[in-house]
Tab-separated table of C-alpha atoms in Angstrom:
chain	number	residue	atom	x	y	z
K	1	UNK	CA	10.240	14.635	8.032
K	2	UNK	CA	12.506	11.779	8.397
K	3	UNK	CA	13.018	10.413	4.872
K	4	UNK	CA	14.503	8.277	3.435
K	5	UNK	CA	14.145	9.342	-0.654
K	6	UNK	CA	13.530	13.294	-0.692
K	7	UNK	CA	10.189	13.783	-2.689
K	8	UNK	CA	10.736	16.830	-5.303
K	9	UNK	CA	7.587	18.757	-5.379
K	10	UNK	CA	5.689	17.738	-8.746
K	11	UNK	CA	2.350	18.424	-9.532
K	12	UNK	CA	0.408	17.031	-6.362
K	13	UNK	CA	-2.158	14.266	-6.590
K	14	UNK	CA	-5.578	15.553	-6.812
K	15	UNK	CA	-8.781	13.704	-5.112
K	16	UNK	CA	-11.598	13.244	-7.088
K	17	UNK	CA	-15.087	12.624	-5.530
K	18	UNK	CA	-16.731	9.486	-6.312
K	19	UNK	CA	-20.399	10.968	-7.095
K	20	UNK	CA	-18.534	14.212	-8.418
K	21	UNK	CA	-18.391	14.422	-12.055
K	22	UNK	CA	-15.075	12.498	-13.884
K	23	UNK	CA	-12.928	15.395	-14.954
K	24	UNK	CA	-12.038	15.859	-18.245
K	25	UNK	CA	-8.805	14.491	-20.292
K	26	UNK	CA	-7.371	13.266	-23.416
K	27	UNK	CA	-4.410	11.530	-23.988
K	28	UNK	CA	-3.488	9.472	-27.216
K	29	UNK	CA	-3.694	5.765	-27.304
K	30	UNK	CA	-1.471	2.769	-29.031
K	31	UNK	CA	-2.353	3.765	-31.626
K	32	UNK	CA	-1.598	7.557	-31.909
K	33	UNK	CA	-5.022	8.909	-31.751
K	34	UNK	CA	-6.429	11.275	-29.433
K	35	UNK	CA	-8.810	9.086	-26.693
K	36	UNK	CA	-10.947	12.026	-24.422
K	37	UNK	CA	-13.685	11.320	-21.998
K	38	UNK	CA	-15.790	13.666	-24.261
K	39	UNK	CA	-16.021	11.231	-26.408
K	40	UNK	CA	-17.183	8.182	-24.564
K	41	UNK	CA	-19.951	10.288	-22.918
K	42	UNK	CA	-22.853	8.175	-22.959
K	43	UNK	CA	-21.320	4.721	-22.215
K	44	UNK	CA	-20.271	3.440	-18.948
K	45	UNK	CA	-16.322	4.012	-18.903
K	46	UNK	CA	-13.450	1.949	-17.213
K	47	UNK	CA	-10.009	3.380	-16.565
K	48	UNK	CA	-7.200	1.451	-15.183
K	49	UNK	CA	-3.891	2.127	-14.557
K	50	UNK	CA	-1.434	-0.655	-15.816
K	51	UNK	CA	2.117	-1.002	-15.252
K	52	UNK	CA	2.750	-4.654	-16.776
K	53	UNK	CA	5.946	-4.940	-14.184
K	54	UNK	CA	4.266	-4.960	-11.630
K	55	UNK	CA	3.496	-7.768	-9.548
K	56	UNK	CA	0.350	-6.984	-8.804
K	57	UNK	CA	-0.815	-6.038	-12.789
K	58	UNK	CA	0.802	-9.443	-12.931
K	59	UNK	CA	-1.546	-11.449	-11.165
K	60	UNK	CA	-4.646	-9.889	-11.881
K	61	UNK	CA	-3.228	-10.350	-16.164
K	62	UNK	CA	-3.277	-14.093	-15.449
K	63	UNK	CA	-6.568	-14.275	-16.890
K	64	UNK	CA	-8.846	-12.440	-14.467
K	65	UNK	CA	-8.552	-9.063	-15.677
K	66	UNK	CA	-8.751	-10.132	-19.716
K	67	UNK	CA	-11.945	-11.953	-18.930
K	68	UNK	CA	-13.389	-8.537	-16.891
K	69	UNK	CA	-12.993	-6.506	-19.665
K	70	UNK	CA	-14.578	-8.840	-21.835
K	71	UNK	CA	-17.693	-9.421	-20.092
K	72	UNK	CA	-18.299	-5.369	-19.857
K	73	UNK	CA	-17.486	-4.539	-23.233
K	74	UNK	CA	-20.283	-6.843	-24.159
K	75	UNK	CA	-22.119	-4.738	-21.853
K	76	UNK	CA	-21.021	-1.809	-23.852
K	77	UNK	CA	-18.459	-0.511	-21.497
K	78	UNK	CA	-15.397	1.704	-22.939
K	79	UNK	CA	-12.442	0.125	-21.257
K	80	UNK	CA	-8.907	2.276	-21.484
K	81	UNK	CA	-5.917	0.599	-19.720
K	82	UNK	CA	-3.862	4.104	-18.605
K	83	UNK	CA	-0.331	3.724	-18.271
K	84	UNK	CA	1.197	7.083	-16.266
K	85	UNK	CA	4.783	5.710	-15.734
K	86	UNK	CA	7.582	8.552	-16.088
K	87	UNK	CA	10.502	7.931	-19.332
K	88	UNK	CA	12.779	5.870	-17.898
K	89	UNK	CA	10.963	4.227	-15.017
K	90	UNK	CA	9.357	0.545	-14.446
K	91	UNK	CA	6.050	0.430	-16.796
K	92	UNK	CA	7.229	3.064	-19.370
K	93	UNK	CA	6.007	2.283	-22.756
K	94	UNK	CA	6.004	4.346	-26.266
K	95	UNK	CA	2.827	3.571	-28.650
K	96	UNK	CA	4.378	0.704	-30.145
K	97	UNK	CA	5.353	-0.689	-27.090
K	98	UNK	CA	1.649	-0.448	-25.654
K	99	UNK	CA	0.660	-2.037	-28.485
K	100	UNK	CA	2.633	-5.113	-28.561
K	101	UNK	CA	2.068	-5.142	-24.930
K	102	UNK	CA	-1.829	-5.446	-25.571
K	103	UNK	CA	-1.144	-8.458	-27.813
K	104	UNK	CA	1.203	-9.975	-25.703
K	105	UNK	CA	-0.906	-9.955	-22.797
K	106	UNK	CA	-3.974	-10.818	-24.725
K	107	UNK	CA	-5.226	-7.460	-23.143
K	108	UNK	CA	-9.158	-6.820	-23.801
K	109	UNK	CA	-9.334	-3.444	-23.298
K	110	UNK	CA	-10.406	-1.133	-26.061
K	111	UNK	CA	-7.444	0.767	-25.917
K	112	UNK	CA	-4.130	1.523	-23.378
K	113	UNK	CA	-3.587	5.036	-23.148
K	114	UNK	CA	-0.181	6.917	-23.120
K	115	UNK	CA	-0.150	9.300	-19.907
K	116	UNK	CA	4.059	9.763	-19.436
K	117	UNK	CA	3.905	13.250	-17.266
K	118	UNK	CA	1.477	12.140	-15.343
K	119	UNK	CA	-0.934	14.700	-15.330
K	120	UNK	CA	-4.351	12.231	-15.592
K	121	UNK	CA	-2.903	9.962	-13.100
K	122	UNK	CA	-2.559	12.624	-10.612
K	123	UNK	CA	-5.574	14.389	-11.503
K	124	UNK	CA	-7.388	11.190	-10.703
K	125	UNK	CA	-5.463	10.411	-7.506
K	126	UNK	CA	-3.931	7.130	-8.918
K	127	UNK	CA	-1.610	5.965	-6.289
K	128	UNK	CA	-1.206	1.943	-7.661
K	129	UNK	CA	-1.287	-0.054	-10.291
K	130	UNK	CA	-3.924	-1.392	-10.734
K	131	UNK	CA	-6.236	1.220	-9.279
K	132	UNK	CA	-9.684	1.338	-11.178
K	133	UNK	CA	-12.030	4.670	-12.025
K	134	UNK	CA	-15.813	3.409	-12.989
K	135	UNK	CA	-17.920	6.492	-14.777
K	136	UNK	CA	-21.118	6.670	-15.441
K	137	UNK	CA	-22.357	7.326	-18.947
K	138	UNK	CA	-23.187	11.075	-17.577
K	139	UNK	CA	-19.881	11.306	-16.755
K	140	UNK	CA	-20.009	10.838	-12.693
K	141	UNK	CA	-17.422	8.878	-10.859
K	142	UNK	CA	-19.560	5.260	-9.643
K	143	UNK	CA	-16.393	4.091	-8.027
K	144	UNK	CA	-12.755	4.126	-7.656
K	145	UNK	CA	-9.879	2.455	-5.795
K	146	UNK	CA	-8.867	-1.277	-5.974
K	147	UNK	CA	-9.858	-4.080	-8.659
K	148	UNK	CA	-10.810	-6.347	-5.842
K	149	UNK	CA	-11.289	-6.765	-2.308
K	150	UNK	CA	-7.977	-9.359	-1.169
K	151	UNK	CA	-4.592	-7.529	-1.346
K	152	UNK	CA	-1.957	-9.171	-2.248
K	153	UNK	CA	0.062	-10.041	-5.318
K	154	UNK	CA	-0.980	-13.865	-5.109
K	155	UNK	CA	-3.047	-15.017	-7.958
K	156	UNK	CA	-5.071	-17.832	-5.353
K	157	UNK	CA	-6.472	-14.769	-4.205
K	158	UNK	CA	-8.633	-13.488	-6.667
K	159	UNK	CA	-11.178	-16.626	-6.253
K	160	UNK	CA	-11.702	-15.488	-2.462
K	161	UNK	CA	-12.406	-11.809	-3.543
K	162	UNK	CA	-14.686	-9.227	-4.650
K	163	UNK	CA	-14.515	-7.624	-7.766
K	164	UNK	CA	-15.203	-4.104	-6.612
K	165	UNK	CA	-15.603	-2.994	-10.342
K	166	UNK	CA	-17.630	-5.723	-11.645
K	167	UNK	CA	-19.848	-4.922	-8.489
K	168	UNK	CA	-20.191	-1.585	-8.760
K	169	UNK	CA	-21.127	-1.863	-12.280
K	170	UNK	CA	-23.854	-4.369	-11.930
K	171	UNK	CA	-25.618	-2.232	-9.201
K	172	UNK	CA	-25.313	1.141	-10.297
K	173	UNK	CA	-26.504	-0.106	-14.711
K	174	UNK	CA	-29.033	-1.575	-12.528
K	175	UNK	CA	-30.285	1.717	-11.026
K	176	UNK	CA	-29.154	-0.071	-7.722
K	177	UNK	CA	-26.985	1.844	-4.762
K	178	UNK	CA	-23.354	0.790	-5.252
K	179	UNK	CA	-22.428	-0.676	-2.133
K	180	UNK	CA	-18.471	-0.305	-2.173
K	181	UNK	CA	-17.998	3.303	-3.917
K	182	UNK	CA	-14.721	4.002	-2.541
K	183	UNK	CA	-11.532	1.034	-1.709
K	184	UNK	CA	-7.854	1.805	-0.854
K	185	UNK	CA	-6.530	0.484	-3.652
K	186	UNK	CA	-3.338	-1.682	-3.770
K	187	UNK	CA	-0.245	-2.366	-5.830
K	188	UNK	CA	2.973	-0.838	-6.589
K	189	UNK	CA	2.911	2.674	-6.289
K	190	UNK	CA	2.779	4.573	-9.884
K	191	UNK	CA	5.986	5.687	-11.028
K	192	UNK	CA	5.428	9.001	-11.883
R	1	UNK	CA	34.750	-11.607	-15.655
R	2	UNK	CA	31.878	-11.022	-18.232
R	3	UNK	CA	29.898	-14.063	-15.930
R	4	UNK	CA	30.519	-12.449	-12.399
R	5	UNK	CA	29.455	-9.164	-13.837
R	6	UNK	CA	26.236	-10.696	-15.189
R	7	UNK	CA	25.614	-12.669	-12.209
R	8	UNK	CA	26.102	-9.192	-10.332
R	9	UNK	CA	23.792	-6.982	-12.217
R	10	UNK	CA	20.836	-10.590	-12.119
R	11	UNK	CA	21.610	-10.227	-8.006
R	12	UNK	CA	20.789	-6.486	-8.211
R	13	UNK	CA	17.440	-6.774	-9.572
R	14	UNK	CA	16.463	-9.807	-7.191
R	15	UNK	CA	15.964	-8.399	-3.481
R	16	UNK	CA	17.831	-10.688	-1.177
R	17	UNK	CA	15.414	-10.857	2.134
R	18	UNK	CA	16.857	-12.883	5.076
R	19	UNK	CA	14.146	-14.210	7.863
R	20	UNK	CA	14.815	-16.056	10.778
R	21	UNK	CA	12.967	-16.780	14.072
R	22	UNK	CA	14.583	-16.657	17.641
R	23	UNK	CA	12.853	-17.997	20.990
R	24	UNK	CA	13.686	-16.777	24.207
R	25	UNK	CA	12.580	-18.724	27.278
R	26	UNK	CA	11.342	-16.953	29.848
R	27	UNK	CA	11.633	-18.160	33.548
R	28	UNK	CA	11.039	-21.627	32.673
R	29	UNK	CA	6.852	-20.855	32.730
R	30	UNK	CA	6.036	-21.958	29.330
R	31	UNK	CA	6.567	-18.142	28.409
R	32	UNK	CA	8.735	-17.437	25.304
R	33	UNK	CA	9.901	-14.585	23.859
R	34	UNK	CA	9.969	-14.664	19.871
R	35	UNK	CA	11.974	-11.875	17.351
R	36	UNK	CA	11.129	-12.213	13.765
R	37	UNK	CA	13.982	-10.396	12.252
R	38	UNK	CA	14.058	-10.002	8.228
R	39	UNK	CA	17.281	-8.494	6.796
R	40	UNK	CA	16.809	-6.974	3.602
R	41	UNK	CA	19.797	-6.396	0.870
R	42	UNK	CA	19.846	-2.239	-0.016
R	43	UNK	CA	18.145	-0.345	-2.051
R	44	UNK	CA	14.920	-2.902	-0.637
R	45	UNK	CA	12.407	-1.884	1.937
R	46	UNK	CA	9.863	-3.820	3.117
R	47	UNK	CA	6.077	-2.173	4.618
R	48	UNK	CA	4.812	-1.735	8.136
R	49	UNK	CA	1.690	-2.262	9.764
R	50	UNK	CA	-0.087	0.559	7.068
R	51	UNK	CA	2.088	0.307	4.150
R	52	UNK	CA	1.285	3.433	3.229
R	53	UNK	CA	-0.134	4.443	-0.603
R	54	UNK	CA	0.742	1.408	-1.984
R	55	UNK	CA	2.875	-1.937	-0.913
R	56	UNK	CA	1.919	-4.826	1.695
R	57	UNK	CA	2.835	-5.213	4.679
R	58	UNK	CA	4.746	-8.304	6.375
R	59	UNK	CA	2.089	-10.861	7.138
R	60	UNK	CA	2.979	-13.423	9.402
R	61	UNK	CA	0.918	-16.652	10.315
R	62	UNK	CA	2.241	-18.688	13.001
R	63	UNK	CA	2.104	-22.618	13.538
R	64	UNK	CA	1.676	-23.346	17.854
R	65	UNK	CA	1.778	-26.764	19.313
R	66	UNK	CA	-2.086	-27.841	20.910
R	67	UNK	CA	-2.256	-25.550	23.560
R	68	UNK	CA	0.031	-22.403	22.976
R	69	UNK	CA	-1.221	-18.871	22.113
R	70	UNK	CA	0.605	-16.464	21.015
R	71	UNK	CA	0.131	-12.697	21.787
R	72	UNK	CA	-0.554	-9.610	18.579
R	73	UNK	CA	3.373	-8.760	16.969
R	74	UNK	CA	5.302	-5.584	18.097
R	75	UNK	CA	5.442	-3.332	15.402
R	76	UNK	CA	9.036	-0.888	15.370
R	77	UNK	CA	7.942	2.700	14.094
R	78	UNK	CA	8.669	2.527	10.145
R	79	UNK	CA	10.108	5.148	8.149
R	80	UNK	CA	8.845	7.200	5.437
R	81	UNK	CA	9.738	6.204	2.344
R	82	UNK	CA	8.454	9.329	-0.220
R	83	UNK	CA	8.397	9.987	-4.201
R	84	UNK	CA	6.622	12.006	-6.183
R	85	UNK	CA	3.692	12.868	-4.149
R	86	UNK	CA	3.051	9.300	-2.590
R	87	UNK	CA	4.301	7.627	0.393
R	88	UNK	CA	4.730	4.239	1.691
R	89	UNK	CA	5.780	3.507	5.326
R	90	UNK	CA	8.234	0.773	6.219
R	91	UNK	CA	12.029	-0.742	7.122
R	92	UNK	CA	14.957	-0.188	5.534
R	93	UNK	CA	18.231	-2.646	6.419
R	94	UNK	CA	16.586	-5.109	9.572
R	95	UNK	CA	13.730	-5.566	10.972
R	96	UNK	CA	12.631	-7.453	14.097
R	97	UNK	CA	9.142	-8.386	14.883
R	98	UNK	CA	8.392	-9.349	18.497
R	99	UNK	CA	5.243	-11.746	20.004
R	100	UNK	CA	5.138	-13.574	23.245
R	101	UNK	CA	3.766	-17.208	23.225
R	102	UNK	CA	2.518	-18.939	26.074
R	103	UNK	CA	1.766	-22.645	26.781
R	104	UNK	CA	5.208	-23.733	25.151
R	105	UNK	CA	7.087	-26.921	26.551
R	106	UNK	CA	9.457	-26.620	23.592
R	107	UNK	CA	10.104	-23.644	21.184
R	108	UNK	CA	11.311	-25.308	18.703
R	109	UNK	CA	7.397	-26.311	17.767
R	110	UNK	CA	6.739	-22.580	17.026
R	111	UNK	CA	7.089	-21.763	13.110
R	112	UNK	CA	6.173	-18.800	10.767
R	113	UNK	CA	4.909	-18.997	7.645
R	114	UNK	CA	6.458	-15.200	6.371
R	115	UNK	CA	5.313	-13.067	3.439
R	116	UNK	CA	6.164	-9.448	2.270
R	117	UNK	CA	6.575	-6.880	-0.664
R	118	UNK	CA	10.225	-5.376	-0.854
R	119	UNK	CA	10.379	-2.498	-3.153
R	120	UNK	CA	12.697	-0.055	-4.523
R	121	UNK	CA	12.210	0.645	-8.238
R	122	UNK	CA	10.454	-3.006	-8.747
R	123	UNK	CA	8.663	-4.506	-6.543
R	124	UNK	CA	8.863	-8.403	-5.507
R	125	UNK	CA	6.780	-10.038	-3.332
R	126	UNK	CA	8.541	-12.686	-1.033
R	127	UNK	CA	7.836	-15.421	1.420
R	128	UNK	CA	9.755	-17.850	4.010
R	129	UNK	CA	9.136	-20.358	6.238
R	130	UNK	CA	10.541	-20.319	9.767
R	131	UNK	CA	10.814	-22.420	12.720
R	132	UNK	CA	12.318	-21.104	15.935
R	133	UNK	CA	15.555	-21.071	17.285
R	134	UNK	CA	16.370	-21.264	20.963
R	135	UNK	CA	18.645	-18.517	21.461
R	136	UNK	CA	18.642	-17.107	25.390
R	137	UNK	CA	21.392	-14.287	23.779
R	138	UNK	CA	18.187	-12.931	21.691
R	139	UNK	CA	16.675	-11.420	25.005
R	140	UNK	CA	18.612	-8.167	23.645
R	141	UNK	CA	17.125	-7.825	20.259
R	142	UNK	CA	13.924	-8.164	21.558
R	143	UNK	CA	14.408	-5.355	24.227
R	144	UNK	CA	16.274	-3.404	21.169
R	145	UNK	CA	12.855	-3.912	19.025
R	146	UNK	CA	10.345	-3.422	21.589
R	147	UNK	CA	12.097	0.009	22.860
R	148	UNK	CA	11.250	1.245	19.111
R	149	UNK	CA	7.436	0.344	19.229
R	150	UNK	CA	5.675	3.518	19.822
R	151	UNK	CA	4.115	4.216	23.058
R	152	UNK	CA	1.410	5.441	25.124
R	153	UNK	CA	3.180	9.159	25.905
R	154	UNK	CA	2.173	10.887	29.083
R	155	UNK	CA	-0.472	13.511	28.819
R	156	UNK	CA	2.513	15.890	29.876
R	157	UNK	CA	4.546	14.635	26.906
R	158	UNK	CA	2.059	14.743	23.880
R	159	UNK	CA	-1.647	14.824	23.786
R	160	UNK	CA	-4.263	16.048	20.970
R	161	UNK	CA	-5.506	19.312	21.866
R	162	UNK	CA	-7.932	19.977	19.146
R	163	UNK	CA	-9.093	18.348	15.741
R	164	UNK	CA	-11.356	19.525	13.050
R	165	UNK	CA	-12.088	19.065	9.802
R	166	UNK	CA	-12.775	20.749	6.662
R	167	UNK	CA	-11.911	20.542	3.165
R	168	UNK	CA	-10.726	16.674	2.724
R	169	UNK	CA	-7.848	17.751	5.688
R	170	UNK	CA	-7.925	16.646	9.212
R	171	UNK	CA	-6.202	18.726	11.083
R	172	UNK	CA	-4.491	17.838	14.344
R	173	UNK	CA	-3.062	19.955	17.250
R	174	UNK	CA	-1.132	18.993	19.371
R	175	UNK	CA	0.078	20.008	22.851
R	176	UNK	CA	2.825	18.503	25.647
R	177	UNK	CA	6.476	19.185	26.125
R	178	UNK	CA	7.068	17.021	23.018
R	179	UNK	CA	4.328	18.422	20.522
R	180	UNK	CA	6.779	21.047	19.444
R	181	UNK	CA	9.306	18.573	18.007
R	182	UNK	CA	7.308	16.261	16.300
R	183	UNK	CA	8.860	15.276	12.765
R	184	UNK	CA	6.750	13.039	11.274
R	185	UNK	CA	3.615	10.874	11.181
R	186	UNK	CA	2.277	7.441	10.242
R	187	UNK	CA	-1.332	6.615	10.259
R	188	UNK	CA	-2.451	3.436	11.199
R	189	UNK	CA	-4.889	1.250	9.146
R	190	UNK	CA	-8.554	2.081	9.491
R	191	UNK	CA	-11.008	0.318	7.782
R	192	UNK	CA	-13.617	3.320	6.278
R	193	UNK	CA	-10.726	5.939	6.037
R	194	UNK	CA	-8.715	6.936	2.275
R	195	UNK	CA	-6.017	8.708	3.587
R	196	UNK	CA	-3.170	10.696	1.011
R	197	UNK	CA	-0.414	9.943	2.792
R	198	UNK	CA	1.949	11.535	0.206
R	199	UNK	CA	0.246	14.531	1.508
R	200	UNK	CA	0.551	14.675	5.118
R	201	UNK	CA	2.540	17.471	6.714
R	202	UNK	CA	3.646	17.771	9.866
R	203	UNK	CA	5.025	21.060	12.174
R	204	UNK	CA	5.371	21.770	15.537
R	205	UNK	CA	2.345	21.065	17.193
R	206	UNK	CA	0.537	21.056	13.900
R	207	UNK	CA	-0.153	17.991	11.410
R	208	UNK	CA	-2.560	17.662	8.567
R	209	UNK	CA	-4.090	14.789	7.340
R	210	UNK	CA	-6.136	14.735	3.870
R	211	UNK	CA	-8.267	11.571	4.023
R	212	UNK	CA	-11.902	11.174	3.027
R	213	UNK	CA	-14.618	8.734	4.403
R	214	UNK	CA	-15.972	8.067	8.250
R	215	UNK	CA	-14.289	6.696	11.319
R	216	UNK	CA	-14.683	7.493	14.898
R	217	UNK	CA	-10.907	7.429	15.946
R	218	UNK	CA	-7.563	7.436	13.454
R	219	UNK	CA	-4.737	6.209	15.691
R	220	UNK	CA	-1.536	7.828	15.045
R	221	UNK	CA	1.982	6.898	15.444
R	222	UNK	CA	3.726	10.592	15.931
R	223	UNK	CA	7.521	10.429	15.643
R	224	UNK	CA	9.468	13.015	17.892
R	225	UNK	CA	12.913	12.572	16.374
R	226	UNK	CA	13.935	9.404	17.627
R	227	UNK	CA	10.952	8.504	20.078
R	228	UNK	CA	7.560	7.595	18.667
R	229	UNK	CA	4.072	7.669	20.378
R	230	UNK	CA	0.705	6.387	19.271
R	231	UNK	CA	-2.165	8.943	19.683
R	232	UNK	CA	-5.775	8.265	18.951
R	233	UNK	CA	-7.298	10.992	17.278
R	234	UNK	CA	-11.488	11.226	17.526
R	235	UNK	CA	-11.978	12.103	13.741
R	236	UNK	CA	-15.347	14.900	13.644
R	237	UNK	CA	-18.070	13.614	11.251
């Protein structure tokens, strides 16, 4: 192919079906413990992939994001902020780092977990940040792919859109069909 | 010293993206000509048409006088721009955007309101405004950038030959004169379709596609070395 970066051949991204069941992972968190999907079986589960230098992350941590989170975790939703940058490249945190990052950005989630080889990220197919996972409390992917429905990395945006994830949530906890299942999602891509 | 060195290493990390407009008269009909060129500093790129896994691409929203219409934008064939198992399609350097407008007494009323993403490591979105520039000695950049949208090929040249389906691939083969040095492939953007672009291969005659989702048709840009070709692909259920 004509190229202009040559791709080294890493693990490959995997595809996961949304209606297939979430597979399973653990990873620790800010905090050093040891955050698995086991766990949170049972509760409606959020993951999304974060890279806080990223334009995109950017404008959706203006406010619209933080105030997501909030409204599902009073709906009893688990919601883990992954971040699957490589050492060394844009996004990269350590423990401490995630959690100052969590204050700083006033972050709502119930906890940012530390994926730096990559392996959940490309065992869920995340291509961006942000790019959102929503499983069900049986453990079945609702819906994946982008927060919202308007890409772009312009914060006037978000007013116009859907919020894919607040959308699918409402329908399927309401035993309804979810209408959007699957988006491309949009961002930067992750830097694995 | 210490201040041209800082000022060096603050230039770095800001991608310097040039856009300006040129408008060609044609004939004297009211028909111009228009090249939207953006010149990006290196290591930048900016995204095509289907940025790919991830990235926007150039938007552009013009401003007519009463009256004028201007035709869809000529897209060059982008370049693959691959890292760790994703993909983004775009420019590297220059690019030039083409349009014809019609209806225009003077060209200097045409403008562009110009937005994109350039990434290397970072990304950082930009935007410009633009108003045209009469420039008759543009008339060769726009040839230069509309001999490097992909074509129609002949039937003789490149065609699909079959296409099925199966496991989360499409798979494509291909037939003509040309099939057998095909390099590379960019999908274009289909509403309905998630495709892994990181993932696409391409071989003589052969490429695979792993996407997921319904469409009827996935048109295809399919670079032969230097020449590129759309193809639209019917996409089995």
């Amino acid at each position: 192919m004509r190229t202009i970066a040559l791709c080294c051949l890493a693990l490959a991204l995997a595809a996961v079906e949304t209606g297939a069941a979430a597979p399973a992972f653990s990873l620790p968190d800010q905090t050093g413990a040891t955050r698995s999907l086991a766990e949170a079986k049972g509760s409606w589960v959020v993951l999304e992939w974060l890279n806080h230098d990223c334009p995109f992350v950017k404008k959706h941590y203006a406010g619209n994001i933080q105030k997501l989170q909030q409204d599902l975790a009073a709906q009893g939703v688990v919601w883990w902020s992954i971040i699957s940058s490589a050492p060394g490249k844009q996004g990269h945190v350590d423990a401490a780092g995630a959690a100052a990052q969590m204050t700083a950005k006033q972050s709502k989630a119930a906890a940012v977990l530390l994926d730096p080889e990559g392996t959940v990220g490309k065992l869920y197919g995340a291509k961006t940040t942000p790019q959102c996972v929503l499983i069900s409390p049986e453990g079945v992917i609702v819906y994946q792919g982008a927060l919202d429905s308007v890409p772009s990395a312009d914060v006037a945006d978000i007013g116009t859109a859907t919020n894919y994830v607040a959308q699918a949530f409402a329908e399927a906890s309401a035993g309804k069909p979810v209408s959007v299942p699957e988006s491309k999602p949009y961002g930067c891509s992750v830097k694995y | 010293m210490l201040a041209a060195l800082l000022a060096c290493a603050l230039a770095a990390s800001v991608p310097q993206v040039e856009v300006d407009l040129a408008a060609v008269p044609l004939a004297g009909d009211g028909t111009v000509d228009l090249a939207l060129r953006l010149r990006i500093d290196e290591p930048w790129h900016v995204y095509w048409l289907n940025p790919g896994d991830s990235g926007l691409p150039i938007r552009v929203t013009w401003t007519l006088p009463e009256g004028a219409t201007v035709g869809p934008l000529g897209w060059p064939a982008p370049l693959r721009f691959a890292a760790e198992g994703l993909a983004g399609y775009g420019y590297q350097g220059e690019v030039v955007l083409t349009a014809r407008a019609t209806g225009i007494t003077d060209p200097r009323t045409i403008a562009a309101s110009v937005s994109w993403l350039a990434c290397a490591e970072a990304c950082v979105p930009g935007r410009a405004e633009v108003t045209a520039q009469v420039d008759p000695a543009a008339a060769d950049r726009v040839a230069a950038a509309r001999s490097e949208i992909p074509s129609a090929p002949t039937v003789e040249d490149l065609h699909v030959a079959e296409v099925t389906r199966a496991d989360g691939v499409l798979t494509i083969q291909t037939a003509g004169t040309l099939a057998a040095a095909q390099t590379d492939a960019y999908p274009l953007p289909i509403d309905g379709l998630i495709i892994d672009h990181g993932a696409i291969t391409v071989a003589a005659q052969h490429i695979a596609i792993p996407l997921r989702g319904n469409a009827h048709v996935l048109p295809l840009v399919v670079r032969c070395g230097a020449r590129t070709f759309t193809l639209d692909v019917p996409i089995p259920p």
